[in-house]
Amino acid sequence: GMMASDFEKMASGPSHKAPERGHRDDDFLERSFWSSVTINPPLYGADVAVSFFDERLDFGWNLRRLGCLLSQYDVPEIPGVTSPMAYFGTWKSFFGWHKEDIDLYSINYNHAGAAKIWYCVSPRDGHTFDRMARGLFPELHAACPAFVRHKDIMISPRLLRAAGVPFVQARQEPGEFIVLNAAAYHSGFNLGFNIAEAVNFALPEWLPVGRAALNCECSAMSDGVPTGVVRQAMLGMHFPRLVHVRSDWTLCNGRRRRGGWRLTTLRKRILM
């Protein structure tokens, strides 16, 4: 393992620092990211099962105590789903396009350090994104209909615009939350060393979304979340006063699988 202080020192080295020019210029940083993402593999300390929120904090959005349906019913402890995971980012470290497991809601908090850049597609435009992704990666779709859940593809904003996929872009500063609607596709990258954490949550509005979610069952996700366990615990419930899902939410959050990515094997899946 590695201490967080040692990770920060590595992240501050010349090969892992963001360009000095344009520190607040998102357009410049975005161009720098997409033009060099395959050149120097970034560092990313992802999926660390720890939270920096005080468990005793009983007001505000405490990611350890959201009090959602996942904590009220018989759902076992699943890091990242029922309890937060921390993420230590560096310049150019990224999370590939995906939706949350079983299309759950998610919330991300940037504790300290550099900002994050997010891209998100609203659930109402998910079919447009699906069609584009299938066209760009036909071999992956043939192997797994839910291949985007593998979190190993990156598609640039330029290609999204060319394909007519509506999306939003957000900059998350330290001290800010990003909330992801159920079934929203999202991806993003870090602008330097930062510390964030994220967790899923469920509301009554999510139940029909979760029932309809297309989940990956292939070997590529053998280390992923045991979605069947959550389904069994949650999706048999009945809420007679169910509210319609607010599909206009567009902010976003991401979680990554254990171990992160090796860019040497990802280059063919980064399209610009």
PDB file of C-alpha atoms in Angstrom:
ATOM      1  CA  GLY A   1       0.000   0.000   0.000  1.00  0.00           C
ATOM      2  CA  MET A   2       0.882   3.686  -0.097  1.00  0.00           C
ATOM      3  CA  MET A   3       0.319   6.482   2.388  1.00  0.00           C
ATOM      4  CA  ALA A   4      -1.842   9.363   1.186  1.00  0.00           C
ATOM      5  CA  SER A   5       1.036  11.774   1.853  1.00  0.00           C
ATOM      6  CA  ASP A   6       3.314   9.738  -0.434  1.00  0.00           C
ATOM      7  CA  PHE A   7       0.613   9.659  -3.100  1.00  0.00           C
ATOM      8  CA  GLU A   8       0.309  13.448  -2.898  1.00  0.00           C
ATOM      9  CA  LYS A   9       4.069  13.826  -3.376  1.00  0.00           C
ATOM     10  CA  MET A  10       3.935  11.669  -6.502  1.00  0.00           C
ATOM     11  CA  ALA A  11       0.894  13.587  -7.750  1.00  0.00           C
ATOM     12  CA  SER A  12       2.810  16.850  -7.333  1.00  0.00           C
ATOM     13  CA  GLY A  13       5.679  15.662  -9.515  1.00  0.00           C
ATOM     14  CA  PRO A  14       6.238  17.206 -12.954  1.00  0.00           C
ATOM     15  CA  SER A  15       4.772  14.230 -14.833  1.00  0.00           C
ATOM     16  CA  HIS A  16       1.474  14.333 -12.936  1.00  0.00           C
ATOM     17  CA  LYS A  17       0.839  18.082 -12.603  1.00  0.00           C
ATOM     18  CA  ALA A  18      -1.669  20.041 -14.644  1.00  0.00           C
ATOM     19  CA  PRO A  19      -0.300  22.706 -17.011  1.00  0.00           C
ATOM     20  CA  GLU A  20       0.531  25.915 -15.161  1.00  0.00           C
ATOM     21  CA  ARG A  21      -1.111  28.011 -17.839  1.00  0.00           C
ATOM     22  CA  GLY A  22      -4.885  28.188 -17.733  1.00  0.00           C
ATOM     23  CA  HIS A  23      -5.336  27.029 -14.147  1.00  0.00           C
ATOM     24  CA  ARG A  24      -8.890  28.392 -14.245  1.00  0.00           C
ATOM     25  CA  ASP A  25      -9.406  27.992 -17.982  1.00  0.00           C
ATOM     26  CA  ASP A  26     -11.614  24.917 -18.370  1.00  0.00           C
ATOM     27  CA  ASP A  27     -11.416  24.989 -22.170  1.00  0.00           C
ATOM     28  CA  PHE A  28      -7.612  24.981 -22.107  1.00  0.00           C
ATOM     29  CA  LEU A  29      -7.474  22.208 -19.487  1.00  0.00           C
ATOM     30  CA  GLU A  30     -10.014  20.154 -21.401  1.00  0.00           C
ATOM     31  CA  ARG A  31      -7.958  20.419 -24.596  1.00  0.00           C
ATOM     32  CA  SER A  32      -4.811  19.486 -22.653  1.00  0.00           C
ATOM     33  CA  PHE A  33      -6.532  16.444 -21.163  1.00  0.00           C
ATOM     34  CA  TRP A  34      -7.911  15.046 -24.403  1.00  0.00           C
ATOM     35  CA  SER A  35      -4.698  15.703 -26.338  1.00  0.00           C
ATOM     36  CA  SER A  36      -2.468  13.865 -23.851  1.00  0.00           C
ATOM     37  CA  VAL A  37      -4.611  11.358 -21.952  1.00  0.00           C
ATOM     38  CA  THR A  38      -2.980   8.350 -23.656  1.00  0.00           C
ATOM     39  CA  ILE A  39       0.596   9.650 -23.436  1.00  0.00           C
ATOM     40  CA  ASN A  40       1.465   9.557 -19.746  1.00  0.00           C
ATOM     41  CA  PRO A  41      -0.693   7.161 -17.687  1.00  0.00           C
ATOM     42  CA  PRO A  42      -2.166   9.013 -14.685  1.00  0.00           C
ATOM     43  CA  LEU A  43      -2.231   7.952 -11.060  1.00  0.00           C
ATOM     44  CA  TYR A  44      -5.605   7.252  -9.454  1.00  0.00           C
ATOM     45  CA  GLY A  45      -6.167   5.918  -5.947  1.00  0.00           C
ATOM     46  CA  ALA A  46      -9.695   4.637  -6.503  1.00  0.00           C
ATOM     47  CA  ASP A  47     -12.210   2.667  -4.437  1.00  0.00           C
ATOM     48  CA  VAL A  48     -10.637   3.104  -1.004  1.00  0.00           C
ATOM     49  CA  ALA A  49     -13.192   1.891   1.539  1.00  0.00           C
ATOM     50  CA  VAL A  50     -13.024   4.850   3.931  1.00  0.00           C
ATOM     51  CA  SER A  51     -15.034   7.994   4.688  1.00  0.00           C
ATOM     52  CA  PHE A  52     -13.833  11.368   5.933  1.00  0.00           C
ATOM     53  CA  PHE A  53     -17.237  12.385   7.281  1.00  0.00           C
ATOM     54  CA  ASP A  54     -17.751  12.268  11.049  1.00  0.00           C
ATOM     55  CA  GLU A  55     -20.282   9.533  11.748  1.00  0.00           C
ATOM     56  CA  ARG A  56     -21.718  11.675  14.561  1.00  0.00           C
ATOM     57  CA  LEU A  57     -22.611  14.512  12.191  1.00  0.00           C
ATOM     58  CA  ASP A  58     -26.410  14.496  12.200  1.00  0.00           C
ATOM     59  CA  PHE A  59     -27.160  17.416   9.869  1.00  0.00           C
ATOM     60  CA  GLY A  60     -26.435  18.228   6.246  1.00  0.00           C
ATOM     61  CA  TRP A  61     -25.432  15.645   3.675  1.00  0.00           C
ATOM     62  CA  ASN A  62     -23.315  13.205   5.684  1.00  0.00           C
ATOM     63  CA  LEU A  63     -22.395  10.490   3.196  1.00  0.00           C
ATOM     64  CA  ARG A  64     -22.111   7.989   6.041  1.00  0.00           C
ATOM     65  CA  ARG A  65     -25.659   8.691   7.219  1.00  0.00           C
ATOM     66  CA  LEU A  66     -27.880   9.555   4.277  1.00  0.00           C
ATOM     67  CA  GLY A  67     -30.796   7.605   5.740  1.00  0.00           C
ATOM     68  CA  CYS A  68     -32.030   6.368   2.357  1.00  0.00           C
ATOM     69  CA  LEU A  69     -33.841   3.129   1.525  1.00  0.00           C
ATOM     70  CA  LEU A  70     -30.558   1.211   1.342  1.00  0.00           C
ATOM     71  CA  SER A  71     -30.053   1.740   5.080  1.00  0.00           C
ATOM     72  CA  GLN A  72     -33.675   1.090   6.016  1.00  0.00           C
ATOM     73  CA  TYR A  73     -34.001  -2.368   4.492  1.00  0.00           C
ATOM     74  CA  ASP A  74     -32.062  -5.613   4.533  1.00  0.00           C
ATOM     75  CA  VAL A  75     -29.243  -4.606   2.200  1.00  0.00           C
ATOM     76  CA  PRO A  76     -25.813  -5.975   3.228  1.00  0.00           C
ATOM     77  CA  GLU A  77     -22.734  -3.782   3.579  1.00  0.00           C
ATOM     78  CA  ILE A  78     -21.383  -3.040   0.093  1.00  0.00           C
ATOM     79  CA  PRO A  79     -18.572  -0.433  -0.071  1.00  0.00           C
ATOM     80  CA  GLY A  80     -19.433   2.301  -2.529  1.00  0.00           C
ATOM     81  CA  VAL A  81     -23.115   1.365  -2.524  1.00  0.00           C
ATOM     82  CA  THR A  82     -24.214   1.335   1.112  1.00  0.00           C
ATOM     83  CA  SER A  83     -21.070   2.982   2.518  1.00  0.00           C
ATOM     84  CA  PRO A  84     -18.759   5.607   0.961  1.00  0.00           C
ATOM     85  CA  MET A  85     -15.540   5.047  -0.911  1.00  0.00           C
ATOM     86  CA  ALA A  86     -12.730   7.576  -1.191  1.00  0.00           C
ATOM     87  CA  TYR A  87     -10.865   8.568  -4.360  1.00  0.00           C
ATOM     88  CA  PHE A  88      -7.413  10.174  -4.573  1.00  0.00           C
ATOM     89  CA  GLY A  89      -7.044  11.878  -7.924  1.00  0.00           C
ATOM     90  CA  THR A  90      -4.218  13.426  -9.929  1.00  0.00           C
ATOM     91  CA  TRP A  91      -4.101  15.465 -13.114  1.00  0.00           C
ATOM     92  CA  LYS A  92      -5.708  13.454 -15.965  1.00  0.00           C
ATOM     93  CA  SER A  93      -6.968  10.621 -13.752  1.00  0.00           C
ATOM     94  CA  PHE A  94     -10.445   9.844 -15.014  1.00  0.00           C
ATOM     95  CA  PHE A  95     -13.531   7.689 -14.669  1.00  0.00           C
ATOM     96  CA  GLY A  96     -14.953   6.227 -17.859  1.00  0.00           C
ATOM     97  CA  TRP A  97     -18.514   6.554 -19.089  1.00  0.00           C
ATOM     98  CA  HIS A  98     -21.011   4.482 -17.113  1.00  0.00           C
ATOM     99  CA  LYS A  99     -24.179   4.440 -15.070  1.00  0.00           C
ATOM    100  CA  GLU A 100     -24.265   3.471 -11.401  1.00  0.00           C
ATOM    101  CA  ASP A 101     -24.920  -0.142 -10.412  1.00  0.00           C
ATOM    102  CA  ILE A 102     -28.631  -0.952 -10.841  1.00  0.00           C
ATOM    103  CA  ASP A 103     -28.999   2.673 -11.981  1.00  0.00           C
ATOM    104  CA  LEU A 104     -28.933   3.948  -8.381  1.00  0.00           C
ATOM    105  CA  TYR A 105     -28.644   7.604  -7.433  1.00  0.00           C
ATOM    106  CA  SER A 106     -25.194   8.750  -6.348  1.00  0.00           C
ATOM    107  CA  ILE A 107     -23.600  11.646  -4.504  1.00  0.00           C
ATOM    108  CA  ASN A 108     -19.971  12.773  -4.632  1.00  0.00           C
ATOM    109  CA  TYR A 109     -18.179  15.254  -2.365  1.00  0.00           C
ATOM    110  CA  ASN A 110     -14.843  16.876  -3.201  1.00  0.00           C
ATOM    111  CA  HIS A 111     -13.093  17.243   0.160  1.00  0.00           C
ATOM    112  CA  ALA A 112      -9.889  19.017  -0.828  1.00  0.00           C
ATOM    113  CA  GLY A 113      -7.420  19.757  -3.596  1.00  0.00           C
ATOM    114  CA  ALA A 114      -8.053  20.390  -7.261  1.00  0.00           C
ATOM    115  CA  ALA A 115     -11.395  20.551  -9.031  1.00  0.00           C
ATOM    116  CA  LYS A 116     -13.046  17.826 -11.101  1.00  0.00           C
ATOM    117  CA  ILE A 117     -14.557  18.141 -14.570  1.00  0.00           C
ATOM    118  CA  TRP A 118     -17.755  16.152 -15.156  1.00  0.00           C
ATOM    119  CA  TYR A 119     -19.723  15.207 -18.261  1.00  0.00           C
ATOM    120  CA  CYS A 120     -23.244  13.897 -17.853  1.00  0.00           C
ATOM    121  CA  VAL A 121     -26.097  12.753 -20.078  1.00  0.00           C
ATOM    122  CA  SER A 122     -29.605  13.083 -18.679  1.00  0.00           C
ATOM    123  CA  PRO A 123     -31.588   9.822 -18.327  1.00  0.00           C
ATOM    124  CA  ARG A 124     -34.065  11.091 -20.911  1.00  0.00           C
ATOM    125  CA  ASP A 125     -31.220  11.133 -23.480  1.00  0.00           C
ATOM    126  CA  GLY A 126     -29.718   7.805 -22.426  1.00  0.00           C
ATOM    127  CA  HIS A 127     -31.040   5.990 -25.509  1.00  0.00           C
ATOM    128  CA  THR A 128     -29.172   8.462 -27.748  1.00  0.00           C
ATOM    129  CA  PHE A 129     -25.947   7.795 -25.850  1.00  0.00           C
ATOM    130  CA  ASP A 130     -26.543   4.023 -26.029  1.00  0.00           C
ATOM    131  CA  ARG A 131     -26.977   4.175 -29.800  1.00  0.00           C
ATOM    132  CA  MET A 132     -23.768   6.178 -30.216  1.00  0.00           C
ATOM    133  CA  ALA A 133     -21.762   3.860 -27.915  1.00  0.00           C
ATOM    134  CA  ARG A 134     -22.965   0.756 -29.761  1.00  0.00           C
ATOM    135  CA  GLY A 135     -21.881   2.315 -33.045  1.00  0.00           C
ATOM    136  CA  LEU A 136     -18.439   3.271 -31.752  1.00  0.00           C
ATOM    137  CA  PHE A 137     -17.742  -0.045 -29.997  1.00  0.00           C
ATOM    138  CA  PRO A 138     -19.691  -2.765 -31.856  1.00  0.00           C
ATOM    139  CA  GLU A 139     -17.356  -5.550 -30.745  1.00  0.00           C
ATOM    140  CA  LEU A 140     -17.800  -4.648 -27.079  1.00  0.00           C
ATOM    141  CA  HIS A 141     -21.580  -4.515 -27.458  1.00  0.00           C
ATOM    142  CA  ALA A 142     -21.579  -7.913 -29.170  1.00  0.00           C
ATOM    143  CA  ALA A 143     -19.683  -9.393 -26.225  1.00  0.00           C
ATOM    144  CA  CYS A 144     -21.855  -7.711 -23.557  1.00  0.00           C
ATOM    145  CA  PRO A 145     -25.060  -5.693 -24.104  1.00  0.00           C
ATOM    146  CA  ALA A 146     -24.270  -3.709 -20.927  1.00  0.00           C
ATOM    147  CA  PHE A 147     -20.607  -3.100 -21.837  1.00  0.00           C
ATOM    148  CA  VAL A 148     -20.691   0.584 -20.827  1.00  0.00           C
ATOM    149  CA  ARG A 149     -20.984  -0.591 -17.204  1.00  0.00           C
ATOM    150  CA  HIS A 150     -17.418  -1.902 -17.497  1.00  0.00           C
ATOM    151  CA  LYS A 151     -16.302   1.746 -17.122  1.00  0.00           C
ATOM    152  CA  ASP A 152     -13.455   1.337 -19.590  1.00  0.00           C
ATOM    153  CA  ILE A 153     -14.463   3.660 -22.433  1.00  0.00           C
ATOM    154  CA  MET A 154     -13.868   7.394 -22.800  1.00  0.00           C
ATOM    155  CA  ILE A 155     -15.718   9.422 -25.439  1.00  0.00           C
ATOM    156  CA  SER A 156     -14.811  13.062 -25.965  1.00  0.00           C
ATOM    157  CA  PRO A 157     -17.275  15.980 -25.938  1.00  0.00           C
ATOM    158  CA  ARG A 158     -16.482  16.533 -29.614  1.00  0.00           C
ATOM    159  CA  LEU A 159     -17.854  13.107 -30.514  1.00  0.00           C
ATOM    160  CA  LEU A 160     -20.899  13.606 -28.301  1.00  0.00           C
ATOM    161  CA  ARG A 161     -21.719  16.841 -30.119  1.00  0.00           C
ATOM    162  CA  ALA A 162     -21.125  15.254 -33.519  1.00  0.00           C
ATOM    163  CA  ALA A 163     -23.533  12.436 -32.640  1.00  0.00           C
ATOM    164  CA  GLY A 164     -26.159  14.853 -31.347  1.00  0.00           C
ATOM    165  CA  VAL A 165     -25.989  13.570 -27.765  1.00  0.00           C
ATOM    166  CA  PRO A 166     -27.100  16.312 -25.327  1.00  0.00           C
ATOM    167  CA  PHE A 167     -24.853  16.572 -22.275  1.00  0.00           C
ATOM    168  CA  VAL A 168     -23.838  18.985 -19.564  1.00  0.00           C
ATOM    169  CA  GLN A 169     -20.396  19.826 -18.242  1.00  0.00           C
ATOM    170  CA  ALA A 170     -19.726  20.820 -14.639  1.00  0.00           C
ATOM    171  CA  ARG A 171     -16.690  21.892 -12.629  1.00  0.00           C
ATOM    172  CA  GLN A 172     -16.734  20.587  -9.048  1.00  0.00           C
ATOM    173  CA  GLU A 173     -14.630  22.653  -6.666  1.00  0.00           C
ATOM    174  CA  PRO A 174     -13.496  21.472  -3.204  1.00  0.00           C
ATOM    175  CA  GLY A 175     -16.358  21.729  -0.749  1.00  0.00           C
ATOM    176  CA  GLU A 176     -18.991  21.047  -3.402  1.00  0.00           C
ATOM    177  CA  PHE A 177     -21.360  18.117  -3.891  1.00  0.00           C
ATOM    178  CA  ILE A 178     -22.314  16.544  -7.211  1.00  0.00           C
ATOM    179  CA  VAL A 179     -25.573  14.566  -7.258  1.00  0.00           C
ATOM    180  CA  LEU A 180     -26.269  12.054  -9.999  1.00  0.00           C
ATOM    181  CA  ASN A 181     -29.783  11.172 -11.047  1.00  0.00           C
ATOM    182  CA  ALA A 182     -30.740   7.511 -11.356  1.00  0.00           C
ATOM    183  CA  ALA A 183     -29.700   6.068 -14.752  1.00  0.00           C
ATOM    184  CA  ALA A 184     -27.619   9.096 -15.835  1.00  0.00           C
ATOM    185  CA  TYR A 185     -24.519   8.311 -17.906  1.00  0.00           C
ATOM    186  CA  HIS A 186     -21.452  10.196 -16.718  1.00  0.00           C
ATOM    187  CA  SER A 187     -17.663  10.448 -16.908  1.00  0.00           C
ATOM    188  CA  GLY A 188     -14.984  12.956 -15.998  1.00  0.00           C
ATOM    189  CA  PHE A 189     -11.425  13.700 -14.955  1.00  0.00           C
ATOM    190  CA  ASN A 190      -9.418  15.436 -12.234  1.00  0.00           C
ATOM    191  CA  LEU A 191      -7.484  18.692 -12.620  1.00  0.00           C
ATOM    192  CA  GLY A 192      -4.841  17.737 -10.068  1.00  0.00           C
ATOM    193  CA  PHE A 193      -4.399  16.073  -6.701  1.00  0.00           C
ATOM    194  CA  ASN A 194      -7.687  15.891  -4.831  1.00  0.00           C
ATOM    195  CA  ILE A 195      -9.573  13.793  -2.295  1.00  0.00           C
ATOM    196  CA  ALA A 196     -13.208  12.932  -2.891  1.00  0.00           C
ATOM    197  CA  GLU A 197     -15.694  10.341  -1.734  1.00  0.00           C
ATOM    198  CA  ALA A 198     -18.919   8.965  -3.111  1.00  0.00           C
ATOM    199  CA  VAL A 199     -21.782   6.639  -2.251  1.00  0.00           C
ATOM    200  CA  ASN A 200     -24.990   5.434  -3.852  1.00  0.00           C
ATOM    201  CA  PHE A 201     -28.444   6.018  -2.460  1.00  0.00           C
ATOM    202  CA  ALA A 202     -32.018   4.995  -3.234  1.00  0.00           C
ATOM    203  CA  LEU A 203     -35.317   6.852  -3.004  1.00  0.00           C
ATOM    204  CA  PRO A 204     -38.815   5.473  -3.628  1.00  0.00           C
ATOM    205  CA  GLU A 205     -38.672   7.145  -7.055  1.00  0.00           C
ATOM    206  CA  TRP A 206     -35.762   4.864  -7.985  1.00  0.00           C
ATOM    207  CA  LEU A 207     -37.640   1.549  -7.680  1.00  0.00           C
ATOM    208  CA  PRO A 208     -39.108   1.424 -11.219  1.00  0.00           C
ATOM    209  CA  VAL A 209     -35.762   2.603 -12.606  1.00  0.00           C
ATOM    210  CA  GLY A 210     -33.924  -0.175 -10.763  1.00  0.00           C
ATOM    211  CA  ARG A 211     -36.370  -2.800 -11.964  1.00  0.00           C
ATOM    212  CA  ALA A 212     -35.781  -1.755 -15.568  1.00  0.00           C
ATOM    213  CA  ALA A 213     -31.972  -1.493 -15.304  1.00  0.00           C
ATOM    214  CA  LEU A 214     -29.908  -3.589 -17.701  1.00  0.00           C
ATOM    215  CA  ASN A 215     -27.065  -4.994 -15.621  1.00  0.00           C
ATOM    216  CA  CYS A 216     -23.849  -6.641 -16.697  1.00  0.00           C
ATOM    217  CA  GLU A 217     -23.516 -10.305 -15.800  1.00  0.00           C
ATOM    218  CA  CYS A 218     -20.359 -11.108 -17.756  1.00  0.00           C
ATOM    219  CA  SER A 219     -16.907 -12.000 -16.436  1.00  0.00           C
ATOM    220  CA  ALA A 220     -15.603  -8.470 -17.058  1.00  0.00           C
ATOM    221  CA  MET A 221     -17.547  -7.367 -13.989  1.00  0.00           C
ATOM    222  CA  SER A 222     -16.801 -10.365 -11.786  1.00  0.00           C
ATOM    223  CA  ASP A 223     -15.247  -8.007  -9.213  1.00  0.00           C
ATOM    224  CA  GLY A 224     -18.188  -5.627  -9.279  1.00  0.00           C
ATOM    225  CA  VAL A 225     -21.146  -5.050  -6.979  1.00  0.00           C
ATOM    226  CA  PRO A 226     -23.345  -8.092  -6.229  1.00  0.00           C
ATOM    227  CA  THR A 227     -26.356  -6.451  -7.834  1.00  0.00           C
ATOM    228  CA  GLY A 228     -28.521  -9.501  -7.335  1.00  0.00           C
ATOM    229  CA  VAL A 229     -28.288  -9.069  -3.566  1.00  0.00           C
ATOM    230  CA  VAL A 230     -29.474  -5.468  -3.751  1.00  0.00           C
ATOM    231  CA  ARG A 231     -32.228  -6.396  -6.180  1.00  0.00           C
ATOM    232  CA  GLN A 232     -33.518  -9.109  -3.873  1.00  0.00           C
ATOM    233  CA  ALA A 233     -33.527  -6.790  -0.868  1.00  0.00           C
ATOM    234  CA  MET A 234     -34.955  -3.708  -2.552  1.00  0.00           C
ATOM    235  CA  LEU A 235     -36.875  -4.326  -5.730  1.00  0.00           C
ATOM    236  CA  GLY A 236     -39.653  -6.446  -4.277  1.00  0.00           C
ATOM    237  CA  MET A 237     -40.964  -3.551  -2.196  1.00  0.00           C
ATOM    238  CA  HIS A 238     -44.162  -1.728  -3.044  1.00  0.00           C
ATOM    239  CA  PHE A 239     -44.730   1.985  -2.549  1.00  0.00           C
ATOM    240  CA  PRO A 240     -48.326   2.941  -3.381  1.00  0.00           C
ATOM    241  CA  ARG A 241     -47.547   6.674  -3.391  1.00  0.00           C
ATOM    242  CA  LEU A 242     -44.637   6.478  -5.803  1.00  0.00           C
ATOM    243  CA  VAL A 243     -43.534   9.802  -7.285  1.00  0.00           C
ATOM    244  CA  HIS A 244     -42.419  10.070 -10.912  1.00  0.00           C
ATOM    245  CA  VAL A 245     -38.655  10.068 -11.448  1.00  0.00           C
ATOM    246  CA  ARG A 246     -37.259  13.550 -12.089  1.00  0.00           C
ATOM    247  CA  SER A 247     -35.421  12.810 -15.313  1.00  0.00           C
ATOM    248  CA  ASP A 248     -34.301  16.423 -15.725  1.00  0.00           C
ATOM    249  CA  TRP A 249     -31.523  16.114 -13.106  1.00  0.00           C
ATOM    250  CA  THR A 250     -28.242  16.383 -14.922  1.00  0.00           C
ATOM    251  CA  LEU A 251     -25.447  16.682 -12.375  1.00  0.00           C
ATOM    252  CA  CYS A 252     -23.276  13.712 -12.045  1.00  0.00           C
ATOM    253  CA  ASN A 253     -20.937  11.522 -10.071  1.00  0.00           C
ATOM    254  CA  GLY A 254     -18.727   8.527 -10.704  1.00  0.00           C
ATOM    255  CA  ARG A 255     -17.424   5.382  -9.063  1.00  0.00           C
ATOM    256  CA  ARG A 256     -14.668   3.133 -10.323  1.00  0.00           C
ATOM    257  CA  ARG A 257     -13.913  -0.507  -9.881  1.00  0.00           C
ATOM    258  CA  ARG A 258     -11.095  -1.689  -7.655  1.00  0.00           C
ATOM    259  CA  GLY A 259      -7.673  -1.482  -9.185  1.00  0.00           C
ATOM    260  CA  GLY A 260      -8.274   1.409 -11.543  1.00  0.00           C
ATOM    261  CA  TRP A 261      -7.238   1.369 -15.213  1.00  0.00           C
ATOM    262  CA  ARG A 262      -4.097   0.635 -17.139  1.00  0.00           C
ATOM    263  CA  LEU A 263      -4.046   3.103 -20.002  1.00  0.00           C
ATOM    264  CA  THR A 264      -1.766   0.846 -22.025  1.00  0.00           C
ATOM    265  CA  THR A 265      -4.757  -1.473 -22.527  1.00  0.00           C
ATOM    266  CA  LEU A 266      -7.288   1.343 -22.822  1.00  0.00           C
ATOM    267  CA  ARG A 267      -5.971   3.383 -25.715  1.00  0.00           C
ATOM    268  CA  LYS A 268      -8.190   1.696 -28.284  1.00  0.00           C
ATOM    269  CA  ARG A 269     -11.206   2.635 -26.149  1.00  0.00           C
ATOM    270  CA  ILE A 270     -10.501   6.358 -25.835  1.00  0.00           C
ATOM    271  CA  LEU A 271     -12.172   8.096 -28.749  1.00  0.00           C
ATOM    272  CA  MET A 272     -11.609  11.792 -29.448  1.00  0.00           C
TER     273      MET A 272
END
